[in-house]
PDB file of C-alpha atoms in Angstrom:
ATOM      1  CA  UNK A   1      -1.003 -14.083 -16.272  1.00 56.00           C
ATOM      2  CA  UNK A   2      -1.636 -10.377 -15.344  1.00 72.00           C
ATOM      3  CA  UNK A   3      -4.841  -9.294 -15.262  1.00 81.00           C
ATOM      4  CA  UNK A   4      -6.596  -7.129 -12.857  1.00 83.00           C
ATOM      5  CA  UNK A   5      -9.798  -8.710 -11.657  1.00 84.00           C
ATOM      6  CA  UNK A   6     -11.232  -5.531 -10.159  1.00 87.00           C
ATOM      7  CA  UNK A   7      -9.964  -3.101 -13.269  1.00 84.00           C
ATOM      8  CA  UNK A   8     -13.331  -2.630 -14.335  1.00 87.00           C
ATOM      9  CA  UNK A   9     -14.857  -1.844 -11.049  1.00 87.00           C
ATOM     10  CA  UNK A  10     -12.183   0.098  -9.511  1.00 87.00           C
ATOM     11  CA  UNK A  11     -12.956   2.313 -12.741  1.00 86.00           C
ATOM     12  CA  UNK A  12     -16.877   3.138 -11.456  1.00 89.00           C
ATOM     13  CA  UNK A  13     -16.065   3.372  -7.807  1.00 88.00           C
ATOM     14  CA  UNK A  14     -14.627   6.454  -5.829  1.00 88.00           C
ATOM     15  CA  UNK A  15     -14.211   4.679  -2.878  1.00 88.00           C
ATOM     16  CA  UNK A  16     -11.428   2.250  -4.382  1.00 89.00           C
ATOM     17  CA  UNK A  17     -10.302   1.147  -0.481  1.00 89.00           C
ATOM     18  CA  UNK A  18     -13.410  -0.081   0.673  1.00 90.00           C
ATOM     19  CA  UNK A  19     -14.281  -1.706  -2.704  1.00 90.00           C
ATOM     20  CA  UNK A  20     -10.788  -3.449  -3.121  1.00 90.00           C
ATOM     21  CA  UNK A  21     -11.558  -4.510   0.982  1.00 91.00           C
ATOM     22  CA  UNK A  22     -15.091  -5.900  -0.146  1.00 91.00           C
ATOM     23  CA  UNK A  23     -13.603  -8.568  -2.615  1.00 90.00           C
ATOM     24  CA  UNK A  24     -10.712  -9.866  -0.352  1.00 91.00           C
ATOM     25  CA  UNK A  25     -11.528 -12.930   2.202  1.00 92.00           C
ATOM     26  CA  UNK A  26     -11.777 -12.179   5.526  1.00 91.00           C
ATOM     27  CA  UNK A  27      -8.831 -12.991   6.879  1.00 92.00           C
ATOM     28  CA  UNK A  28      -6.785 -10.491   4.735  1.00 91.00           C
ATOM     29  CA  UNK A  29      -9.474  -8.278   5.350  1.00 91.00           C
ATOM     30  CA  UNK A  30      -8.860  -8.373   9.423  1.00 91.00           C
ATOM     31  CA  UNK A  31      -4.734  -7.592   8.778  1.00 90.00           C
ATOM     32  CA  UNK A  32      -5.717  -4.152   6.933  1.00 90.00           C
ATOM     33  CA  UNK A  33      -7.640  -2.863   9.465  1.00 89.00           C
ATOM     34  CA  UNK A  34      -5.066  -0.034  10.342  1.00 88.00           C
ATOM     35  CA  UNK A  35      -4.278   0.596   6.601  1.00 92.00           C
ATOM     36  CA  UNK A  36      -5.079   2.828   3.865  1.00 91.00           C
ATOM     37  CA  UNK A  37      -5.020   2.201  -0.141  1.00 91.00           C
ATOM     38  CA  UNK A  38      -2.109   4.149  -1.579  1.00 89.00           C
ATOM     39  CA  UNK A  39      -3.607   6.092  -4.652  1.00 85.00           C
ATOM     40  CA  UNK A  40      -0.888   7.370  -6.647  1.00 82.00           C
ATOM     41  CA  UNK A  41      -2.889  10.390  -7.827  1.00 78.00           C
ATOM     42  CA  UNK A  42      -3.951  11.996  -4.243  1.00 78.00           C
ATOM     43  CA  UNK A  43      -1.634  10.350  -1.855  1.00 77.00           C
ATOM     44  CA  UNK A  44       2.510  10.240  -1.366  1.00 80.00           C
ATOM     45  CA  UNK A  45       4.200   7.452  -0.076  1.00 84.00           C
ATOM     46  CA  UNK A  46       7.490   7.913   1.917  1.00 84.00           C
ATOM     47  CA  UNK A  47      10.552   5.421   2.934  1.00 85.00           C
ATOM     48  CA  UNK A  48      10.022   4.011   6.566  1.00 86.00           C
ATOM     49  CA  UNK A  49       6.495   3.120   6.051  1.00 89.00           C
ATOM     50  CA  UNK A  50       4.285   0.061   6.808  1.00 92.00           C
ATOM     51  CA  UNK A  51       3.207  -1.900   3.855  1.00 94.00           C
ATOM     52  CA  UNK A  52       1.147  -4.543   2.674  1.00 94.00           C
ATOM     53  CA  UNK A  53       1.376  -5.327  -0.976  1.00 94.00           C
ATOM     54  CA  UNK A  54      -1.846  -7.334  -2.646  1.00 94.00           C
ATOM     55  CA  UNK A  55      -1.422  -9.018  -5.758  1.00 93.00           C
ATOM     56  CA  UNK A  56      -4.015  -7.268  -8.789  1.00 91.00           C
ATOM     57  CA  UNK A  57      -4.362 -10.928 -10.071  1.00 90.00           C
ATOM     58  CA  UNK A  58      -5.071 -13.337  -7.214  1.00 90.00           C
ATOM     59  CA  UNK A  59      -6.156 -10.630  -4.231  1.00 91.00           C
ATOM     60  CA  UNK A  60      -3.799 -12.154  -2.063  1.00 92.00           C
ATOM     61  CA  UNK A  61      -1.487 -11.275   0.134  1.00 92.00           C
ATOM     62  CA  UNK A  62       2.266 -10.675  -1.767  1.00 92.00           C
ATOM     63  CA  UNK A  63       4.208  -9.428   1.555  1.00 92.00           C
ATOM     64  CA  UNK A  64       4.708  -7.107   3.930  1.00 91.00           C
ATOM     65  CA  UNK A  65       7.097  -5.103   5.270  1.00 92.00           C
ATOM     66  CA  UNK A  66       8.771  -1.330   5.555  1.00 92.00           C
ATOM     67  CA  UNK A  67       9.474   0.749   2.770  1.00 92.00           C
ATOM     68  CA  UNK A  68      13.745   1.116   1.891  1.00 91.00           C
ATOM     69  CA  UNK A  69      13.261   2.383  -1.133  1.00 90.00           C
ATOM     70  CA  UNK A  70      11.298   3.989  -4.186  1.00 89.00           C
ATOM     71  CA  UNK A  71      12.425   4.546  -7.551  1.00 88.00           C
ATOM     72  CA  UNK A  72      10.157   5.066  -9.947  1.00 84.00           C
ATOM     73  CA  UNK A  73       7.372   2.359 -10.425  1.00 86.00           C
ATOM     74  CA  UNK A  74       9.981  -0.009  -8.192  1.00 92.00           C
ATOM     75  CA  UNK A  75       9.566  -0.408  -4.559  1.00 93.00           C
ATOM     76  CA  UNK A  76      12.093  -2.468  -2.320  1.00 93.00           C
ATOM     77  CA  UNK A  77      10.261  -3.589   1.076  1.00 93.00           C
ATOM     78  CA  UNK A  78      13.295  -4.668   4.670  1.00 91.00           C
ATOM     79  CA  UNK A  79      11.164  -8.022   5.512  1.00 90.00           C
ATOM     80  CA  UNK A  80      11.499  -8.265   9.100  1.00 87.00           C
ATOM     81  CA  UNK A  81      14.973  -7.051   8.896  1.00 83.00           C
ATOM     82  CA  UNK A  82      16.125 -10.228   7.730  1.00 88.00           C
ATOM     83  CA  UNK A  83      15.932  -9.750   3.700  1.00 90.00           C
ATOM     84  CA  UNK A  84      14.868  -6.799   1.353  1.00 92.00           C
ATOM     85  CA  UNK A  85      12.196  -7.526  -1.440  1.00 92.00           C
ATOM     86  CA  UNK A  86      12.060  -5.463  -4.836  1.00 93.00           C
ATOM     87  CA  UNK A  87       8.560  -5.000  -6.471  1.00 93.00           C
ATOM     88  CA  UNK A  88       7.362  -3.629  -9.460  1.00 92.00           C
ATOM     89  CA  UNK A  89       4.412  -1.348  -8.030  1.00 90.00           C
ATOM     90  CA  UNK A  90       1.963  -1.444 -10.992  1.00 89.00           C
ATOM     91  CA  UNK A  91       1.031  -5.409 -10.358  1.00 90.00           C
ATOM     92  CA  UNK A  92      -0.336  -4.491  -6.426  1.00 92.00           C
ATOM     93  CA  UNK A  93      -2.762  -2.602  -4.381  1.00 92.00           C
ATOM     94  CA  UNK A  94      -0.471  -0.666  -2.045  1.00 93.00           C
ATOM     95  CA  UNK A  95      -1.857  -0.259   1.461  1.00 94.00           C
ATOM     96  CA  UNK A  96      -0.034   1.876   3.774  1.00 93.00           C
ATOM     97  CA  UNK A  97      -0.588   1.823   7.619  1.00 88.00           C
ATOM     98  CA  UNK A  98      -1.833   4.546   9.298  1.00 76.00           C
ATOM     99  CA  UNK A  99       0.225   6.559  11.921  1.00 68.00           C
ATOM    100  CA  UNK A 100      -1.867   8.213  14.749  1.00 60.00           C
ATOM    101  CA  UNK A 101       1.464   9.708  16.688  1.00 58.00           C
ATOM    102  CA  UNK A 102       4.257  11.985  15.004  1.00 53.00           C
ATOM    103  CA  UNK A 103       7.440  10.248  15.869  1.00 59.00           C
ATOM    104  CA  UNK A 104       9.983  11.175  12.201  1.00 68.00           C
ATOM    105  CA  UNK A 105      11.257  14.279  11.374  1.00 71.00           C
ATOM    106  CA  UNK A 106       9.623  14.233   7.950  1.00 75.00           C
ATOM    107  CA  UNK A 107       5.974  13.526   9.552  1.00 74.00           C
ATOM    108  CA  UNK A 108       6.726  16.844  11.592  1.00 71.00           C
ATOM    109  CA  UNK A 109       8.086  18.772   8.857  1.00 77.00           C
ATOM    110  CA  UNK A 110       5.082  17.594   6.570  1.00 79.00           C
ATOM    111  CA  UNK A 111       2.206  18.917   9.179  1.00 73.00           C
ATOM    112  CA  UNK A 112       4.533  22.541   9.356  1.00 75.00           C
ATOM    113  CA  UNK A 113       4.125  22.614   5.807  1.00 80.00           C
ATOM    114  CA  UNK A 114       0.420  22.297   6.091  1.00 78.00           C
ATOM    115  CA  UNK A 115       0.174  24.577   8.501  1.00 75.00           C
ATOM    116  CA  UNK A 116       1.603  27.215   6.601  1.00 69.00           C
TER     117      UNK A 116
END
């Protein structure tokens, strides 16, 4: 069964992250601390990133991995570059880990663009 146990209070909240963080137990909560919710809407999300994928219906953990591919609400995850995963992207909460140092040619063509 699909249904998204937060729906309703993701719709009231503007800070979806921390609410989404709130409701999962606390051992989840520990492995997102260098992560970010993906919000289609005001973020973009980019092949060769960190992932974690949480299930909308359970709140648990679905898998994690780095980003091979995107097309269109499908997202294929290399699982410790033994296996990839597909994924339909509207049945998780995306969170995406957080880079502090520029090491890809797109992160350094992205912060020239901003610059401009």
């Amino acid at each position: 069964m699909n249904i998204e146990i937060l729906k309703d209070i993701l719709d009231f909240t503007n800070d979806k992250q921390n609410t989404i963080v709130y409701f999962l137990e606390p051992h989840i909560q520990k492995q997102l601390l260098n992560y970010y919710y993906y919000d289609k809407s005001n973020d973009d999300i980019f092949i060769d990133q960190h992932i974690i994928l949480i299930k909308k219906n359970n709140l648990h953990i679905e898998d994690k991995g780095i980003i091979i591919s995107l097309n269109r609400n499908k997202i294929g995850l290399s699982i410790n570059d033994l296996y990839n995963k597909y994924y339909d992207m509207n049945n998780y909460y995306i969170f995406i880990k957080n880079r502090n140092k520029k090491t890809s040619e797109r992160e350094l063509m992205e912060s020239l663009l901003k610059n401009l």
